[in-house]
Coordinates of C-alpha atoms in Angstrom, one line a residue:
M83 CA 8.0 23.8 11.8
K84 CA 7.7 21.0 9.2
A85 CA 8.7 21.8 5.7
H86 CA 6.1 21.2 2.9
R87 CA 6.9 21.1 -0.7
Y88 CA 3.8 23.3 -1.3
A89 CA 3.3 26.9 -0.7
D90 CA -0.4 26.4 0.1
K91 CA -3.2 23.9 0.0
G92 CA -4.2 25.0 -3.4
A93 CA -0.9 24.0 -4.9
Y94 CA -1.0 20.7 -3.2
Q95 CA -4.6 20.1 -4.3
K96 CA -3.8 20.9 -7.9
E97 CA -0.9 18.4 -8.0
L98 CA -3.0 15.8 -6.3
E99 CA -5.9 16.1 -8.7
K100 CA -3.5 15.9 -11.7
L101 CA -2.0 12.6 -10.4
Q102 CA -5.5 11.2 -9.5
E103 CA -6.5 11.7 -13.1
K104 CA -3.4 9.9 -14.3
I105 CA -3.9 7.0 -12.0
L106 CA -7.5 6.7 -13.3
H107 CA -6.1 6.5 -16.9
V108 CA -3.7 3.8 -15.7
Q109 CA -6.5 1.9 -14.1
Q110 CA -8.5 2.0 -17.3
A111 CA -5.5 0.7 -19.2
Y112 CA -5.2 -2.2 -16.8
W113 CA -8.9 -2.9 -17.0
H114 CA -9.0 -3.1 -20.8
G115 CA -5.7 -5.0 -21.0
K116 CA -6.6 -7.5 -18.2
R117 CA -3.5 -6.5 -16.3
R118 CA -3.1 -7.0 -12.6
A119 CA -1.3 -4.9 -9.9
V120 CA -0.6 -5.3 -6.2
I121 CA 0.1 -2.2 -4.2
V122 CA 1.5 -2.8 -0.7
F123 CA 1.5 -0.2 2.1
E124 CA 3.7 -0.7 5.2
G125 CA 5.0 2.0 7.6
W126 CA 5.0 3.3 11.2
D127 CA 1.8 3.7 13.2
A128 CA 0.2 7.1 12.3
A129 CA 2.4 7.5 9.2
G130 CA -0.7 8.2 7.1
K131 CA -1.2 4.9 5.2
G132 CA -5.0 5.3 5.4
G133 CA -4.9 8.9 4.2
A134 CA -2.6 8.0 1.3
I135 CA -4.8 5.1 0.3
R136 CA -7.9 7.3 0.3
R137 CA -6.3 9.8 -2.0
L138 CA -5.0 7.0 -4.3
T139 CA -8.5 5.4 -4.6
E140 CA -10.6 8.5 -4.5
N141 CA -11.2 8.8 -8.2
L142 CA -10.8 5.1 -9.2
D143 CA -13.6 2.9 -10.5
P144 CA -14.4 0.8 -7.5
R145 CA -15.0 -2.2 -9.7
G146 CA -11.3 -2.3 -10.5
A147 CA -9.7 -1.7 -7.2
H148 CA -10.0 -3.5 -3.8
V149 CA -8.5 -2.3 -0.6
W150 CA -7.6 -5.1 1.9
P151 CA -7.0 -3.8 5.5
I152 CA -4.9 -6.5 7.1
A153 CA -5.3 -7.2 10.8
A154 CA -4.4 -10.2 13.0
P155 CA -5.2 -13.5 11.3
T156 CA -8.4 -15.3 12.3
P157 CA -8.3 -18.7 14.0
A158 CA -9.0 -20.3 10.6
E159 CA -6.2 -18.4 9.0
Q160 CA -3.8 -19.3 11.9
G161 CA -4.2 -22.9 11.0
R162 CA -2.8 -22.4 7.5
H163 CA 0.5 -21.1 6.1
Y164 CA 0.7 -17.3 6.7
L165 CA 0.6 -16.6 3.0
W166 CA -2.6 -18.5 2.4
R167 CA -4.9 -15.6 3.3
F168 CA -3.0 -13.3 0.9
W169 CA -3.4 -15.8 -2.0
Q170 CA -7.2 -15.4 -1.5
R171 CA -6.9 -11.6 -2.0
L172 CA -4.8 -11.4 -5.1
P173 CA -6.2 -9.3 -7.9
E174 CA -8.5 -10.6 -10.7
P175 CA -7.5 -9.7 -14.3
G176 CA -8.0 -6.0 -14.9
T177 CA -7.8 -5.0 -11.2
F178 CA -5.7 -3.6 -8.5
A179 CA -5.3 -5.2 -5.0
I180 CA -4.2 -2.6 -2.4
F181 CA -2.9 -4.0 0.9
D182 CA -3.0 -1.8 4.0
R183 CA -0.3 -3.9 5.7
S184 CA 0.6 -7.2 4.2
W185 CA 2.5 -10.5 4.4
Y186 CA 5.4 -8.4 5.7
G187 CA 3.9 -8.6 9.1
R188 CA 5.7 -12.0 9.4
V189 CA 9.1 -10.2 9.4
L190 CA 7.9 -7.1 11.3
V191 CA 5.3 -7.3 14.0
E192 CA 5.3 -11.1 14.3
R193 CA 9.1 -11.0 14.6
V194 CA 9.3 -8.2 17.1
E195 CA 6.3 -9.3 19.2
G196 CA 7.3 -12.9 19.2
F197 CA 4.1 -14.2 17.4
A198 CA 6.4 -16.1 15.0
K199 CA 9.3 -18.3 16.2
P200 CA 12.8 -17.3 15.0
H201 CA 13.0 -20.1 12.5
E202 CA 9.6 -19.1 11.1
W203 CA 10.3 -15.4 10.4
Q204 CA 13.9 -16.1 9.4
R205 CA 12.8 -18.4 6.6
A206 CA 10.0 -15.9 5.6
Y207 CA 12.4 -13.7 3.6
D208 CA 13.0 -16.4 1.0
E209 CA 9.3 -17.4 1.1
I210 CA 8.2 -13.8 0.4
N211 CA 10.7 -13.3 -2.4
E212 CA 9.5 -16.5 -4.0
F213 CA 5.8 -15.5 -3.5
E214 CA 6.4 -12.2 -5.2
R215 CA 8.5 -13.7 -8.0
L216 CA 5.7 -16.1 -8.8
L217 CA 3.4 -13.1 -9.1
T218 CA 5.7 -10.9 -11.2
D219 CA 6.6 -13.9 -13.5
D220 CA 2.8 -14.2 -14.1
G221 CA 2.6 -10.6 -15.1
V222 CA 1.5 -8.9 -11.9
R223 CA 3.1 -5.5 -11.2
I224 CA 4.0 -5.1 -7.5
V225 CA 4.5 -1.7 -5.9
K226 CA 5.8 -1.7 -2.3
L227 CA 5.7 1.5 -0.2
F228 CA 7.0 2.1 3.3
M229 CA 5.8 5.3 4.9
H230 CA 8.6 6.5 7.2
L231 CA 7.7 8.7 10.2
S232 CA 10.1 10.3 12.6
P233 CA 9.6 9.7 16.4
D234 CA 8.8 13.3 17.1
E235 CA 6.2 13.6 14.4
Q236 CA 4.7 10.3 15.5
L237 CA 4.3 11.5 19.0
D238 CA 2.6 14.7 17.8
R239 CA 0.1 12.7 15.8
F240 CA -0.6 10.4 18.8
K241 CA -1.3 13.6 20.8
E242 CA -3.6 14.9 18.1
R243 CA -5.5 11.6 18.0
L244 CA -5.9 11.5 21.8
N245 CA -7.3 15.0 21.9
N246 CA -9.6 14.7 18.9
P247 CA -12.8 12.8 19.8
Y248 CA -13.2 11.8 16.1
K249 CA -9.7 10.3 15.9
R250 CA -9.4 8.7 19.3
W251 CA -10.4 5.3 17.9
K252 CA -7.2 5.4 15.8
L253 CA -5.0 5.4 18.9
T254 CA -4.5 2.0 20.6
A255 CA -2.5 0.6 23.5
E256 CA -0.7 -1.5 20.9
D257 CA 0.5 1.7 19.1
L258 CA 2.1 3.0 22.3
R259 CA 3.7 -0.4 23.0
N260 CA 5.1 -0.5 19.5
R261 CA 6.6 2.9 20.0
D262 CA 8.5 1.7 23.0
R263 CA 10.0 -1.0 20.9
R264 CA 11.1 1.2 18.0
P265 CA 14.7 0.1 18.0
A266 CA 13.6 -3.5 17.5
Y267 CA 11.3 -2.4 14.7
E268 CA 14.0 -0.4 13.1
E269 CA 16.3 -3.4 13.0
A270 CA 13.5 -5.5 11.5
I271 CA 12.7 -2.9 8.9
D272 CA 16.3 -2.6 7.9
E273 CA 16.6 -6.3 7.4
M274 CA 13.3 -6.4 5.5
F275 CA 14.6 -3.8 3.1
A276 CA 17.9 -5.5 2.7
R277 CA 16.5 -9.0 2.0
T278 CA 13.2 -8.3 0.1
S279 CA 13.9 -5.3 -2.1
T280 CA 14.3 -7.0 -5.4
D281 CA 14.6 -5.8 -9.0
Q282 CA 11.1 -7.0 -9.8
A283 CA 9.6 -5.7 -6.5
P284 CA 11.7 -3.0 -5.0
W285 CA 10.9 -1.2 -1.8
V286 CA 10.3 2.6 -1.9
A287 CA 10.6 4.6 1.4
V288 CA 8.2 7.6 1.4
P289 CA 9.1 10.4 3.9
A290 CA 5.8 10.9 5.7
D291 CA 6.4 13.7 8.2
A292 CA 4.6 16.1 5.8
K293 CA 1.2 14.6 4.9
W294 CA 0.7 16.6 1.7
H295 CA 4.1 15.7 0.4
A296 CA 3.7 12.0 1.3
R297 CA 0.3 11.7 -0.4
V298 CA 1.5 13.2 -3.6
A299 CA 4.7 11.1 -3.5
V300 CA 2.7 7.9 -3.1
L301 CA 0.5 8.8 -6.0
R302 CA 3.4 9.8 -8.2
H303 CA 5.3 6.6 -7.5
V304 CA 2.3 4.4 -8.1
V305 CA 1.6 6.1 -11.4
D306 CA 5.2 5.9 -12.6
A307 CA 5.6 2.2 -11.5
L308 CA 2.3 1.0 -13.0
A309 CA 2.5 3.1 -16.2
A310 CA 6.1 2.0 -17.1
A311 CA 6.1 0.2 -20.5
V312 CA 2.2 0.2 -20.5
D313 CA 0.1 2.0 -23.2
V314 CA -2.3 4.1 -21.1
A315 CA -3.9 5.6 -24.2
P316 CA -7.7 5.0 -24.4
P317 CA -8.6 1.9 -26.5
P318 CA -9.9 2.5 -30.1
L319 CA -13.6 2.7 -30.6
D320 CA -15.2 -0.7 -31.4
P321 CA -16.2 -0.6 -35.1
A322 CA -19.4 -2.5 -34.3
V323 CA -20.3 0.1 -31.7
K324 CA -19.5 2.9 -34.1
K325 CA -21.6 1.4 -36.8
A326 CA -24.5 0.8 -34.5
M327 CA -24.3 4.4 -33.2
E328 CA -24.2 5.9 -36.7
K329 CA -27.3 3.9 -37.5
L330 CA -29.1 5.1 -34.4
L331 CA -28.2 8.7 -35.0
A332 CA -29.2 8.5 -38.7

C-alpha cells in the first residue's frame, strides 16, 4: 500500500487550495512587476506531469500563464537548431511559460532512441547550460522539476490506463518501449542531473508514486522558488484611480 502524507482527501485538498492561492499571488506579483518565469516538467511516463500542471494552473489567470506541451519537432523545426522552437515559446514580461517536457529531450529521449547523434547530445549539456544562463542573467526565474516514478507504480498506472476507456488514449506503444529501456534512461537522467543542475537553475526530483503528495510538492516548490526575494504583496492603489473613485462615489 502506497504511503500518503495525508490522512484523507480533505486534508490534501485543504493544503492544495492554500498553495493554489499562494501561487496566484505570486503570479500577480510577476504580472505587476513584469517578471518572467520558466517552469520545466520532465519525468517518467505516467508520473503525473499533466495532473501536476493542471493543479498548478487551475486558479491562475490564463492571460499570465502558457502551457507548452512538447512533442516531436515538426519538419520545419527539424531543419533548425533544436533550441530554436523553445526560443519561440519563452515568456513575455509578466508571464509564466510552463513546459510539459522541454529542451532536455535532446539528452533524454533523443539520446536513448538514437534521434540525435552522440556528438550532438554530448555537446547539448553545455548548450543547455548556456541557454539557461542567458535567461537567468536576463532576469528569468527557471524552475526544473523531474517527477520520479518507481517501475512497479508505473506498471500499475499503465494497467489502469489500459482498463479505463477514458484513459486509454494516454497509453502508447512508445510508453511500453521506453519502459523496456529504463536502464538506458536512468543513465541518461543521472548524467542530465550531474551536468545541468546549476546554482541558477537546479533540478528538483519530486517523488511521484503518491499523486497527492507529488501535486502538493510541485506547488510548494514552485511557490518557494518563484517567491524567493520577490515582494508578493499587492501593489498600492493608484492615486489617480482612488481620486476618480472618490469623485464617482461622491
